[in-house]
Each structure stands twice: as C-alpha cells, then as structure tokens.
Amino acid sequence: MATKFKKPIYVTRPILPNPKKIQQGIMEIWESKQLTNVGEKHRELSSKLSSYFGNNNISLFNNGTTALMLLLKKLNLKGEVITTPFTFPATTHSLTWNNLTPVFCDIETDTMNIDADKIEKLITPKTSAILAVHIFGTPCNVQKIESLSKKYKIKVVYDAAHAFGVEVSGKNISDYGDGSIFSFHATKLFHTVEGGAVVAKNKNLIKQLNIEKNFGIEAPEKIRSAGINGKLNELQALVGLEVLKNIKKEQKERKRIKNIYIKRLKDIDGISFYVKPKNVKENFQYFVVRINKKVFGISRDELVKKLIKYNVFPSKYFYPLVSSYPHYKNLKNSNIENLNNAKLIATEVLALPFYGDLTNADVENICDILKKLKK
Ligand code: T4K
C-alpha cells in the first residue's frame, strides 16, 4: 500500500520495562539511600551479567566510551593501533584520548568488519594492538585476528558495543581477544539508559579497571593512579536489571520483524543484506541493508530523504567514515585509496527501523514504501 505513517518510525526504540517495577526498585534504592559507588543494584546487575556472559570478569561503566578508554589505558598500549574506519566516533576517539595513533585498515564488503587479511601488512614495530569492532553485532574474523596477535605479540581489543549476547562457535563473543567493551546505551538491545562494560579473561585487569573507574582509589587513603569517574549508578543498574528480563521477548519480536524484511526485500533488486554464517548466534541489534545506486535507481542518501517524507527515519550508520574526520584525515592510512571497501559501504548502508513494537503491518508498509521508491 505504501502509506505515510501517522507517527515517526525511528531506527530503534528502547526496551521500556514495566514502570511499576522501576518504581518499586526506586523505593528500595531510596530506603537504602545508596545511590551510587557500587551499591546493591550494581552488584546484582554485575552478577546477573556475569552469568549472561559466562564470565565473572566484568566491570560495569557509566557508558561504553569510558569503558573502552580505560580498557585501552590499562592494557598499556603504545604507538599505533590498527583499527577500522567504519564505526561510531567513540571507537577511534578512545585511541586519541590514550595518545595512540589509529592506523586504518579496510573492511570486508560482506561483514563490514575490519578485513583481517589486510591487517598484517599494516603491522610495524610501533604496532601495539588491533582494535576491531563487531559492527552491527556481526563477529569479526576472530580466529585470524587471534593468530596475528600471537604471531606479532600484539594485543587485541574488541569494541563489542553492538554485540551483547552474540556467540561464535558456541562461545560468547567476549571470550575472544584481551578484552571487549559493550555499550548499554538506550539505543542498544540491552541498556541501562547509559552504560557499558568491559569483559575480559584476565581477573587482574578487571580489578585494575574497577580501581581506575573510581578515580584510581585502591583503598581509603590509597590512590594508585590518575583514574577517572566511570561508575554506573544504582538507578542505571536498576533499569538494567529490569531490561535484562525483557531481552528474550524483544529478540523474539525482532526475529519476527527480520523475517518479514528478508522475505519482502530479497526480491527488490539493488537492496542486499548480510546473511550470517551458521556458527554465529545473532542478537538482533540492527537490521541493516545496502542500497546499490546503479541497480536500485536512487542513492542511499536520496532514499533517506524520500523515506522521511513517509515519516520513516532510518539511520546512516556509519557515515561519514571516521578516517575522513578533520582530525584523522591526514594520517598516513586515511588515504581513501587504502579504504575502498569502507568508502563504498559508508555510502550504501542503511539501518532500517528495528524494534519489537513494530507490527507486521508497519514492517510490510516499510517494505512497500521501499519497493515503491525503487526506480
Ligand atoms: N562503539 C561503537 C561501535 C558504538 O556504536 C558506540 C555507541 C560506542 C562505541 C560508544 O558507546 P556509548 O558510549 O554510547 O555507550 C547512538 C548512541 O548514542 C550510541 O550509543 C551508539 N553507539 C550509536 C550507534 O547510536 P544515535 O546518533 O543513533 O542516537 P539518536 O539519538 O539519533 O537515536 C536514534 C533513534 O533512537 C532516535 O531517532 C529515536 C531512538 N531513541 C533514542 C534515544 C537516545 C529513543 O527512542 N529513545 C532514546 O532515548 O547514537
């Protein structure tokens, strides 16, 4: 039918737990008078998430960016870090905040993740780590990256901001690399309004991060390092505890929506999407398509303008490329000739509305609109 939506349809909507449960939890917090600094709700969430990740080594943060900045700091990295240009600014800025130089590596056109086969030629004596992103929750080539890490004795950090609950070959995504960060921002499947976490194998690293996120205070009257305030507070933890109970249901709804998108969009020439391999358990964080201008008839950017007229607000995650930002564009590897795939993908990608409250009719209508807009 392709009709204009009465209300705006956004790229995502957060899980909103039952407000009565939140009110009840707030009363408990009020009674305890402990609002932050690792109170009962924080400890409870940490323990529940440990079970979820299958790993006790977890540190909760006030957002994913602080988590990444401090993880990079505590790994004592120096010099250059090989990373992807196709990501949210937070990934690369976290390197800058640690005085590390990003070295951009091109991405794969299917997964849109860093191309592990192109990393080796970028490794120099100055390289201390690889910072890879599981973009849209799609796992990187973790095996190849691990072998490079062993061969060159460099660290591997994963920005798993989008990958909460993802598994590869039966293992949680956080089992790979020297440490992973997660974002618990409201736009994420699992959220604490704002929040994040580091998950790592090394218990001591987590212990250090817990100190670092509390101003470097190791014990009363014992300040060990120039830390920062990165703590998740009790109200955030409360929201997280309630959101966690709703994850499975939300994923079920998103699976329903994804199935409609796939069924309807697979026959529209010029629209393509990534099909995950069998060994990956997905989390349904995003539903992302690529628009091939030549075949579809109009560009991704033109399509977005037209979709807005129908009250549909998809997201051009992630445009422009980080390597084109003013403060990164003059780096030696920012030259666009080295980043051909990334350049193409950034102009084609579109994250479509994807959240459990969308009805079948809503999704069918979005597909009808897309079909109608094809030239
Ligand atoms: N690494 C990666 C790879 C990341 O993608 C991110 C964050 C990070 C690291 C850092 O993690 P954090 O420090 O943020 O924890 C969002 C988020 O702000 C950001 O967390 C996220 N990635 C990024 C991919 O997306 P926008 O620019 O999409 O936000 P906004 O406000 O345009 O929201 C999109 C839509 O969501 C709105 O049109 C409506 C809906 N919405 C949004 C919010 C905030 C709601 O319905 N309710 C809300 O409260 O950035």
Short mmCIF file of C-alpha atoms and ligand atoms in Angstrom, two decimals:
data_model
loop_
_atom_site.label_atom_id
_atom_site.label_comp_id
_atom_site.label_asym_id
_atom_site.label_seq_id
_atom_site.Cartn_x
_atom_site.Cartn_y
_atom_site.Cartn_z
CA MET A 1 0.00 0.00 0.00
CA ALA A 2 2.94 2.35 0.81
CA THR A 3 1.20 4.86 3.06
CA LYS A 4 2.69 7.66 5.14
CA PHE A 5 2.99 6.70 8.82
CA LYS A 6 0.93 8.87 11.16
CA LYS A 7 3.76 8.96 13.70
CA PRO A 8 7.52 8.94 13.06
CA ILE A 9 9.04 5.48 12.78
CA TYR A 10 12.58 5.62 14.18
CA VAL A 11 15.53 3.33 13.62
CA THR A 12 15.10 1.98 17.12
CA ARG A 13 13.15 2.29 20.35
CA PRO A 14 14.47 1.24 23.75
CA ILE A 15 13.09 -1.64 25.79
CA LEU A 16 10.97 0.07 28.43
CA PRO A 17 10.41 -2.19 31.42
CA ASN A 18 7.20 -2.11 33.43
CA PRO A 19 7.27 1.31 35.20
CA LYS A 20 5.78 -0.24 38.35
CA LYS A 21 8.87 -2.46 38.65
CA ILE A 22 11.08 0.60 38.24
CA GLN A 23 9.07 2.49 40.89
CA GLN A 24 9.40 -0.46 43.24
CA GLY A 25 13.14 -0.62 42.64
CA ILE A 26 13.47 3.13 43.20
CA MET A 27 11.74 2.71 46.57
CA GLU A 28 14.33 0.07 47.52
CA ILE A 29 17.14 2.40 46.46
CA TRP A 30 15.54 5.29 48.38
CA GLU A 31 15.30 3.17 51.51
CA SER A 32 18.94 2.16 51.23
CA LYS A 33 19.98 5.77 50.43
CA GLN A 34 22.84 4.27 48.41
CA LEU A 35 22.59 5.99 45.01
CA THR A 36 25.96 5.14 43.53
CA ASN A 37 29.51 3.89 44.27
CA VAL A 38 28.80 0.21 43.68
CA GLY A 39 25.67 -0.42 45.71
CA GLU A 40 23.39 -3.44 45.87
CA LYS A 41 21.76 -2.98 42.43
CA HIS A 42 25.16 -2.57 40.80
CA ARG A 43 26.41 -5.77 42.43
CA GLU A 44 23.24 -7.63 41.46
CA LEU A 45 23.48 -6.50 37.83
CA SER A 46 27.16 -7.37 37.70
CA SER A 47 26.38 -10.87 38.95
CA LYS A 48 23.45 -11.37 36.50
CA LEU A 49 25.59 -10.17 33.60
CA SER A 50 28.44 -12.46 34.66
CA SER A 51 26.04 -15.38 34.22
CA TYR A 52 24.87 -13.96 30.89
CA PHE A 53 28.43 -13.65 29.59
CA GLY A 54 29.54 -16.87 31.28
CA ASN A 55 32.46 -14.92 32.74
CA ASN A 56 32.96 -13.44 36.21
CA ASN A 57 35.48 -10.91 34.97
CA ILE A 58 33.25 -7.98 34.24
CA SER A 59 33.42 -4.31 35.17
CA LEU A 60 30.40 -2.04 34.71
CA PHE A 61 30.79 1.54 33.46
CA ASN A 62 28.76 4.73 33.05
CA ASN A 63 28.98 4.31 29.26
CA GLY A 64 30.74 2.24 26.61
CA THR A 65 33.17 5.01 25.67
CA THR A 66 34.66 5.30 29.17
CA ALA A 67 34.87 1.50 29.26
CA LEU A 68 36.90 1.48 26.04
CA MET A 69 39.12 4.41 27.03
CA LEU A 70 40.05 2.76 30.31
CA LEU A 71 40.48 -0.70 28.83
CA LEU A 72 42.97 0.67 26.29
CA LYS A 73 44.74 2.57 29.07
CA LYS A 74 45.06 -0.43 31.37
CA LEU A 75 46.47 -2.60 28.58
CA ASN A 76 49.40 -0.14 28.49
CA LEU A 77 49.30 0.27 24.74
CA LYS A 78 51.77 2.50 22.93
CA GLY A 79 52.27 3.88 19.43
CA GLU A 80 49.97 2.60 16.70
CA VAL A 81 46.75 0.62 16.84
CA ILE A 82 45.25 -0.95 13.73
CA THR A 83 41.53 -0.29 13.53
CA THR A 84 38.50 0.08 11.28
CA PRO A 85 37.36 3.37 9.76
CA PHE A 86 33.76 2.11 9.59
CA THR A 87 32.48 2.69 13.10
CA PHE A 88 30.98 5.16 15.55
CA PRO A 89 33.33 8.03 16.56
CA ALA A 90 33.72 6.63 20.09
CA THR A 91 35.92 3.75 18.88
CA THR A 92 38.64 5.90 17.35
CA HIS A 93 38.33 8.79 19.78
CA SER A 94 39.15 6.36 22.60
CA LEU A 95 42.51 5.77 20.93
CA THR A 96 43.11 9.52 20.64
CA TRP A 97 42.31 10.02 24.33
CA ASN A 98 45.08 7.48 25.04
CA ASN A 99 47.61 9.23 22.76
CA LEU A 100 47.51 6.24 20.42
CA THR A 101 47.66 6.64 16.64
CA PRO A 102 44.89 4.94 14.68
CA VAL A 103 46.05 3.06 11.59
CA PHE A 104 43.01 2.47 9.42
CA CYS A 105 42.59 -0.88 7.71
CA ASP A 106 39.99 -1.52 5.00
CA ILE A 107 36.88 -3.59 5.74
CA GLU A 108 35.22 -6.66 4.21
CA THR A 109 32.25 -5.90 1.99
CA ASP A 110 30.09 -8.69 3.42
CA THR A 111 30.58 -8.42 7.21
CA MET A 112 31.59 -4.72 7.02
CA ASN A 113 34.19 -5.56 9.69
CA ILE A 114 37.95 -4.94 9.56
CA ASP A 115 39.45 -7.16 6.85
CA ALA A 116 41.72 -9.46 8.84
CA ASP A 117 43.60 -10.41 5.68
CA LYS A 118 44.69 -6.79 5.24
CA ILE A 119 45.90 -6.25 8.80
CA GLU A 120 49.31 -7.97 8.54
CA LYS A 121 50.78 -5.56 6.03
CA LEU A 122 49.95 -2.66 8.34
CA ILE A 123 51.83 -4.11 11.32
CA THR A 124 55.05 -2.19 12.11
CA PRO A 125 57.41 -2.20 15.12
CA LYS A 126 55.20 0.61 16.50
CA THR A 127 52.01 -1.50 16.45
CA SER A 128 50.83 -2.41 19.94
CA ALA A 129 47.29 -3.64 19.25
CA ILE A 130 44.38 -4.28 16.96
CA LEU A 131 41.13 -2.54 17.88
CA ALA A 132 38.39 -4.29 15.93
CA VAL A 133 34.65 -3.65 16.02
CA HIS A 134 31.95 -6.31 15.70
CA ILE A 135 29.93 -3.91 13.63
CA PHE A 136 26.13 -4.26 13.90
CA GLY A 137 26.82 -7.30 16.11
CA THR A 138 28.43 -9.27 13.27
CA PRO A 139 31.53 -11.03 14.62
CA CYS A 140 34.95 -10.16 13.20
CA ASN A 141 37.24 -12.87 11.87
CA VAL A 142 38.27 -13.68 15.45
CA GLN A 143 40.42 -16.70 14.54
CA LYS A 144 42.60 -14.84 12.06
CA ILE A 145 42.93 -11.83 14.38
CA GLU A 146 43.95 -14.14 17.22
CA SER A 147 46.65 -15.76 15.08
CA LEU A 148 48.07 -12.32 14.16
CA SER A 149 48.04 -11.35 17.81
CA LYS A 150 50.05 -14.46 18.73
CA LYS A 151 52.46 -14.13 15.80
CA TYR A 152 53.31 -10.47 16.43
CA LYS A 153 52.69 -10.41 20.21
CA ILE A 154 50.21 -7.57 19.96
CA LYS A 155 47.05 -7.11 21.99
CA VAL A 156 43.51 -7.45 20.64
CA VAL A 157 40.69 -5.26 21.88
CA TYR A 158 37.15 -5.73 20.64
CA ASP A 159 34.63 -2.94 20.53
CA ALA A 160 31.58 -5.14 21.03
CA ALA A 161 29.27 -2.17 21.63
CA HIS A 162 26.69 -3.78 19.30
CA ALA A 163 27.31 -7.41 20.17
CA PHE A 164 25.60 -8.09 23.51
CA GLY A 165 24.65 -11.78 23.60
CA VAL A 166 26.33 -12.72 20.31
CA GLU A 167 28.03 -16.13 20.20
CA VAL A 168 30.58 -17.59 17.80
CA SER A 169 31.01 -21.35 17.61
CA GLY A 170 29.16 -21.73 20.92
CA LYS A 171 31.35 -19.19 22.74
CA ASN A 172 30.26 -15.77 23.94
CA ILE A 173 31.79 -13.03 21.78
CA SER A 174 33.59 -11.65 24.84
CA ASP A 175 35.69 -14.83 25.04
CA TYR A 176 37.84 -13.52 22.19
CA GLY A 177 40.69 -11.02 22.48
CA ASP A 178 42.34 -9.43 25.52
CA GLY A 179 39.18 -7.55 26.40
CA SER A 180 35.83 -6.47 24.97
CA ILE A 181 33.68 -3.47 25.68
CA PHE A 182 29.90 -3.33 25.46
CA SER A 183 27.61 -0.31 25.25
CA PHE A 184 24.44 -0.25 27.31
CA HIS A 185 23.13 2.94 25.70
CA ALA A 186 19.35 3.34 25.30
CA THR A 187 19.66 2.52 21.59
CA LYS A 188 21.16 -0.89 22.38
CA LEU A 189 19.24 -4.13 22.78
CA PHE A 190 20.34 -4.40 26.40
CA HIS A 191 20.56 -1.00 28.05
CA THR A 192 20.91 0.82 31.35
CA VAL A 193 19.83 4.18 29.81
CA GLU A 194 23.55 5.00 29.52
CA GLY A 195 26.10 2.41 30.49
CA GLY A 196 28.71 -0.05 29.41
CA ALA A 197 31.03 -2.84 30.47
CA VAL A 198 34.42 -4.39 29.99
CA VAL A 199 34.55 -8.17 29.88
CA ALA A 200 37.97 -9.83 29.88
CA LYS A 201 39.70 -13.10 30.69
CA ASN A 202 42.27 -11.52 32.98
CA LYS A 203 40.93 -11.13 36.52
CA ASN A 204 43.68 -8.68 37.47
CA LEU A 205 42.82 -6.43 34.52
CA ILE A 206 39.23 -6.17 35.77
CA LYS A 207 40.49 -5.43 39.28
CA GLN A 208 42.62 -2.60 37.90
CA LEU A 209 39.69 -1.26 35.88
CA ASN A 210 37.50 -1.21 38.98
CA ILE A 211 40.11 0.99 40.65
CA GLU A 212 40.66 3.15 37.58
CA LYS A 213 36.94 3.93 37.15
CA ASN A 214 36.85 5.09 40.78
CA PHE A 215 39.47 7.87 40.45
CA GLY A 216 42.32 5.37 40.97
CA ILE A 217 41.29 4.83 44.59
CA GLU A 218 42.50 1.38 45.58
CA ALA A 219 41.55 1.66 49.25
CA PRO A 220 40.68 4.50 51.60
CA GLU A 221 43.65 6.85 51.65
CA LYS A 222 45.42 4.82 48.93
CA ILE A 223 45.22 6.41 45.47
CA ARG A 224 47.15 4.38 42.95
CA SER A 225 46.73 6.08 39.58
CA ALA A 226 45.23 9.09 37.81
CA GLY A 227 41.86 7.40 37.33
CA ILE A 228 38.54 8.86 36.35
CA ASN A 229 34.89 8.63 37.37
CA GLY A 230 33.40 5.87 35.23
CA LYS A 231 30.91 4.31 37.63
CA LEU A 232 27.46 3.03 36.75
CA ASN A 233 24.97 4.30 39.36
CA GLU A 234 22.17 2.47 41.18
CA LEU A 235 19.35 3.85 39.03
CA GLN A 236 21.12 2.74 35.86
CA ALA A 237 21.71 -0.69 37.38
CA LEU A 238 18.04 -0.94 38.34
CA VAL A 239 16.95 -0.20 34.76
CA GLY A 240 19.46 -2.80 33.54
CA LEU A 241 18.09 -5.47 35.88
CA GLU A 242 14.57 -4.92 34.57
CA VAL A 243 15.62 -4.61 30.90
CA LEU A 244 17.51 -7.89 31.17
CA LYS A 245 14.25 -9.70 31.97
CA ASN A 246 12.80 -8.45 28.66
CA ILE A 247 15.66 -9.32 26.31
CA LYS A 248 14.41 -12.72 25.15
CA LYS A 249 10.95 -11.38 24.37
CA GLU A 250 12.37 -8.42 22.47
CA GLN A 251 14.66 -10.70 20.45
CA LYS A 252 11.68 -12.88 19.55
CA GLU A 253 9.83 -9.82 18.25
CA ARG A 254 12.85 -8.63 16.31
CA LYS A 255 13.23 -12.08 14.76
CA ARG A 256 9.63 -11.80 13.55
CA ILE A 257 10.39 -8.40 12.04
CA LYS A 258 13.65 -9.56 10.45
CA ASN A 259 11.84 -12.46 8.80
CA ILE A 260 9.38 -10.09 7.16
CA TYR A 261 12.18 -7.80 5.97
CA ILE A 262 14.08 -10.74 4.49
CA LYS A 263 11.05 -12.22 2.80
CA ARG A 264 9.99 -8.92 1.29
CA LEU A 265 13.34 -7.29 0.48
CA LYS A 266 15.18 -10.23 -1.03
CA ASP A 267 13.36 -9.73 -4.31
CA ILE A 268 13.96 -5.99 -4.58
CA ASP A 269 16.94 -5.53 -6.90
CA GLY A 270 19.51 -3.14 -5.51
CA ILE A 271 18.78 -3.95 -1.85
CA SER A 272 21.05 -6.50 -0.21
CA PHE A 273 21.80 -7.67 3.32
CA TYR A 274 24.32 -9.88 5.07
CA VAL A 275 23.39 -13.48 5.77
CA LYS A 276 25.09 -14.68 8.94
CA PRO A 277 27.02 -17.94 8.99
CA LYS A 278 25.60 -20.95 10.86
CA ASN A 279 28.18 -20.85 13.68
CA VAL A 280 27.02 -17.38 14.77
CA LYS A 281 24.21 -16.78 17.25
CA GLU A 282 22.92 -13.31 16.43
CA ASN A 283 21.48 -10.79 18.89
CA PHE A 284 19.09 -8.85 16.61
CA GLN A 285 20.65 -5.49 17.46
CA TYR A 286 20.23 -3.92 14.00
CA PHE A 287 18.73 -4.75 10.63
CA VAL A 288 21.00 -3.25 8.03
CA VAL A 289 20.70 -3.17 4.24
CA ARG A 290 22.88 -1.88 1.43
CA ILE A 291 21.49 0.23 -1.39
CA ASN A 292 23.26 -0.21 -4.72
CA LYS A 293 22.52 3.04 -6.52
CA LYS A 294 23.06 1.64 -10.03
CA VAL A 295 20.60 -1.20 -9.54
CA PHE A 296 18.11 0.42 -7.15
CA GLY A 297 17.91 3.55 -9.25
CA ILE A 298 18.45 6.11 -6.48
CA SER A 299 21.25 6.50 -3.95
CA ARG A 300 21.02 5.65 -0.25
CA ASP A 301 21.03 9.38 0.54
CA GLU A 302 18.18 10.13 -1.88
CA LEU A 303 16.28 7.18 -0.46
CA VAL A 304 16.61 8.51 3.10
CA LYS A 305 15.18 11.88 2.04
CA LYS A 306 12.21 10.15 0.45
CA LEU A 307 11.65 7.81 3.40
CA ILE A 308 11.45 10.80 5.74
CA LYS A 309 8.51 12.06 3.69
CA TYR A 310 6.76 8.83 4.68
CA ASN A 311 7.69 9.51 8.33
CA VAL A 312 10.31 6.73 8.30
CA PHE A 313 13.63 7.65 9.94
CA PRO A 314 16.30 5.04 9.22
CA SER A 315 19.92 5.70 10.18
CA LYS A 316 23.00 6.13 8.00
CA TYR A 317 25.19 4.21 10.45
CA PHE A 318 28.15 4.94 9.92
CA TYR A 319 28.58 7.89 7.66
CA PRO A 320 30.94 9.66 7.23
CA LEU A 321 33.92 7.34 7.66
CA VAL A 322 35.96 8.10 10.78
CA SER A 323 39.10 8.37 8.60
CA SER A 324 37.58 11.41 6.90
CA TYR A 325 37.07 13.42 10.13
CA PRO A 326 39.23 16.57 10.22
CA HIS A 327 41.50 15.23 12.98
CA TYR A 328 42.10 11.85 11.30
CA LYS A 329 42.08 12.61 7.59
CA ASN A 330 45.79 13.48 7.39
CA LEU A 331 47.00 10.27 8.98
CA LYS A 332 49.08 8.13 6.63
CA ASN A 333 46.47 5.41 6.31
CA SER A 334 43.45 7.64 5.94
CA ASN A 335 44.10 7.88 2.23
CA ILE A 336 40.86 6.74 0.69
CA GLU A 337 42.69 4.57 -1.87
CA ASN A 338 43.56 2.24 1.01
CA LEU A 339 39.96 2.13 2.12
CA ASN A 340 37.97 1.42 -1.00
CA ASN A 341 35.50 -1.01 0.54
CA ALA A 342 34.88 1.21 3.54
CA LYS A 343 34.25 4.17 1.27
CA LEU A 344 31.68 2.24 -0.76
CA ILE A 345 29.93 0.71 2.23
CA ALA A 346 29.62 4.04 4.06
CA THR A 347 27.64 5.44 1.13
CA GLU A 348 25.38 2.38 0.80
CA VAL A 349 24.47 1.27 4.31
CA LEU A 350 21.12 1.92 5.89
CA ALA A 351 19.87 0.71 9.26
CA LEU A 352 16.12 0.17 8.94
CA PRO A 353 13.59 0.58 11.78
CA PHE A 354 14.08 -2.44 14.02
CA TYR A 355 12.38 -2.77 17.40
CA GLY A 356 9.82 -5.10 18.90
CA ASP A 357 6.89 -2.67 18.96
CA LEU A 358 6.72 -2.55 15.16
CA THR A 359 3.70 -4.50 13.98
CA ASN A 360 3.73 -6.82 10.98
CA ALA A 361 1.69 -4.20 9.14
CA ASP A 362 4.27 -1.50 9.96
CA VAL A 363 7.11 -3.60 8.55
CA GLU A 364 5.08 -4.59 5.49
CA ASN A 365 4.39 -0.90 4.91
CA ILE A 366 8.10 -0.01 5.17
CA CYS A 367 8.81 -2.73 2.59
CA ASP A 368 6.01 -1.45 0.34
CA ILE A 369 7.48 2.06 0.55
CA LEU A 370 10.95 0.76 -0.35
CA LYS A 371 9.51 -1.14 -3.29
CA LYS A 372 7.65 1.93 -4.48
CA LEU A 373 10.73 4.14 -4.23
CA LYS A 374 12.85 1.84 -6.42
CA LYS A 375 13.34 3.40 -9.83
N1 T4K B 1 31.50 1.81 19.86
C1 T4K B 1 30.53 1.70 18.95
C2 T4K B 1 30.78 0.85 17.75
C3 T4K B 1 29.31 2.36 19.12
O1 T4K B 1 28.35 2.25 18.18
C4 T4K B 1 29.11 3.12 20.29
C5 T4K B 1 27.85 3.81 20.50
C6 T4K B 1 30.15 3.21 21.23
C7 T4K B 1 31.34 2.53 20.98
C8 T4K B 1 30.05 4.03 22.47
O2 T4K B 1 29.09 3.54 23.38
P1 T4K B 1 28.38 4.57 24.41
O3 T4K B 1 29.43 5.43 25.00
O4 T4K B 1 27.37 5.38 23.60
O5 T4K B 1 27.74 3.65 25.40
C9 T4K B 1 23.52 6.15 19.12
C10 T4K B 1 24.10 6.09 20.51
O6 T4K B 1 24.17 7.35 21.15
C11 T4K B 1 25.43 5.42 20.63
O7 T4K B 1 25.49 4.83 21.91
C12 T4K B 1 25.63 4.31 19.61
N2 T4K B 1 26.92 3.73 19.64
C13 T4K B 1 25.31 4.80 18.21
C14 T4K B 1 25.47 3.71 17.18
O8 T4K B 1 23.97 5.23 18.18
P2 T4K B 1 22.42 7.95 17.58
O9 T4K B 1 23.18 9.03 16.95
O10 T4K B 1 21.81 6.93 16.71
O11 T4K B 1 21.28 8.46 18.59
P3 T4K B 1 19.89 9.08 18.31
O12 T4K B 1 19.62 9.98 19.44
O13 T4K B 1 19.85 9.65 16.92
O14 T4K B 1 18.89 7.86 18.41
C15 T4K B 1 18.47 7.09 17.30
C16 T4K B 1 16.98 6.83 17.45
O15 T4K B 1 16.72 6.05 18.59
C17 T4K B 1 16.16 8.09 17.62
O16 T4K B 1 15.78 8.59 16.37
C18 T4K B 1 14.98 7.65 18.44
C19 T4K B 1 15.50 6.46 19.20
N3 T4K B 1 15.75 6.78 20.61
C20 T4K B 1 16.97 7.26 21.00
C21 T4K B 1 17.21 7.55 22.32
C22 T4K B 1 18.54 8.09 22.77
C23 T4K B 1 14.74 6.56 21.53
O17 T4K B 1 13.64 6.13 21.15
N4 T4K B 1 14.99 6.84 22.83
C24 T4K B 1 16.17 7.34 23.28
O18 T4K B 1 16.35 7.56 24.50
O19 T4K B 1 23.56 7.40 18.56
#
